[in-house]
Amino acid sequence: MSGLQEQTRNQCISCGINVAGSNAAHFDCPECGQQIYRCAKCRKQSNLYQCPDCGFTGP
Ligand SMILES: [Zn+2]
Ligand SMILES: [Zn+2]
């Protein structure tokens, strides 16, 4: 497990793809303010997300 540090920050919270440079939505976790990214595909499908920081789950 190495090389997964700084560069993987902009990952879709639902499917985990790298959203850097794409038209992904990003917003703050309503619970803890953690920045959350979601790719256009998951946004369209209204996939659930879970905050990696506090575990908050939302639509
Ligand atoms: Zn996604
Ligand atoms: Zn959170």
GROMACS .gro file of C-alpha atoms and ligand atoms in nm:
model
   61
    1MET     CA    1   0.000   0.000   0.000
    2SER     CA    2   0.200   0.295  -0.122
    3GLY     CA    3   0.153   0.582  -0.363
    4LEU     CA    4  -0.202   0.642  -0.253
    5GLN     CA    5  -0.139   0.960  -0.064
    6GLU     CA    6  -0.174   1.310  -0.203
    7GLN     CA    7  -0.267   1.238  -0.562
    8THR     CA    8  -0.579   1.036  -0.494
    9ARG     CA    9  -0.756   1.314  -0.315
   10ASN     CA   10  -1.002   1.394  -0.592
   11GLN     CA   11  -1.177   1.060  -0.599
   12CYS     CA   12  -1.544   1.001  -0.654
   13ILE     CA   13  -1.685   0.910  -0.314
   14SER     CA   14  -1.919   0.651  -0.464
   15CYS     CA   15  -1.719   0.465  -0.727
   16GLY     CA   16  -1.367   0.577  -0.647
   17ILE     CA   17  -1.256   0.692  -0.990
   18ASN     CA   18  -1.024   0.988  -1.021
   19VAL     CA   19  -1.239   1.290  -1.096
   20ALA     CA   20  -0.955   1.537  -1.152
   21GLY     CA   21  -1.025   1.736  -1.466
   22SER     CA   22  -1.377   1.601  -1.510
   23ASN     CA   23  -1.700   1.783  -1.437
   24ALA     CA   24  -1.746   1.616  -1.103
   25ALA     CA   25  -1.957   1.775  -0.836
   26HIS     CA   26  -1.792   1.858  -0.510
   27PHE     CA   27  -1.945   1.971  -0.188
   28ASP     CA   28  -1.879   1.975   0.183
   29CYS     CA   29  -1.999   1.706   0.415
   30PRO     CA   30  -2.296   1.848   0.607
   31GLU     CA   31  -2.167   1.683   0.920
   32CYS     CA   32  -1.798   1.758   0.936
   33GLY     CA   33  -1.725   1.982   0.639
   34GLN     CA   34  -1.499   1.731   0.466
   35GLN     CA   35  -1.470   1.795   0.093
   36ILE     CA   36  -1.651   1.525  -0.101
   37TYR     CA   37  -1.631   1.461  -0.474
   38ARG     CA   38  -1.876   1.276  -0.688
   39CYS     CA   39  -1.838   1.202  -1.058
   40ALA     CA   40  -2.105   1.300  -1.310
   41LYS     CA   41  -2.210   0.939  -1.354
   42CYS     CA   42  -2.276   0.877  -0.987
   43ARG     CA   43  -2.450   1.211  -0.960
   44LYS     CA   44  -2.684   1.111  -1.239
   45GLN     CA   45  -2.758   0.780  -1.072
   46SER     CA   46  -2.799   0.951  -0.736
   47ASN     CA   47  -2.565   0.701  -0.576
   48LEU     CA   48  -2.532   0.720  -0.204
   49TYR     CA   49  -2.215   0.861  -0.060
   50GLN     CA   50  -2.048   0.810   0.271
   51CYS     CA   51  -1.815   1.061   0.421
   52PRO     CA   52  -1.476   0.897   0.480
   53ASP     CA   53  -1.424   1.118   0.779
   54CYS     CA   54  -1.739   1.096   0.991
   55GLY     CA   55  -1.935   0.821   0.816
   56PHE     CA   56  -2.227   1.043   0.723
   57THR     CA   57  -2.438   0.885   0.448
   58GLY     CA   58  -2.650   1.089   0.213
   59PRO     CA   59  -2.806   1.109  -0.132
   60ZN      ZN   60  -1.855   0.792  -0.935
   61ZN      ZN   61  -1.825   1.406   0.726
   0.00000   0.00000   0.00000
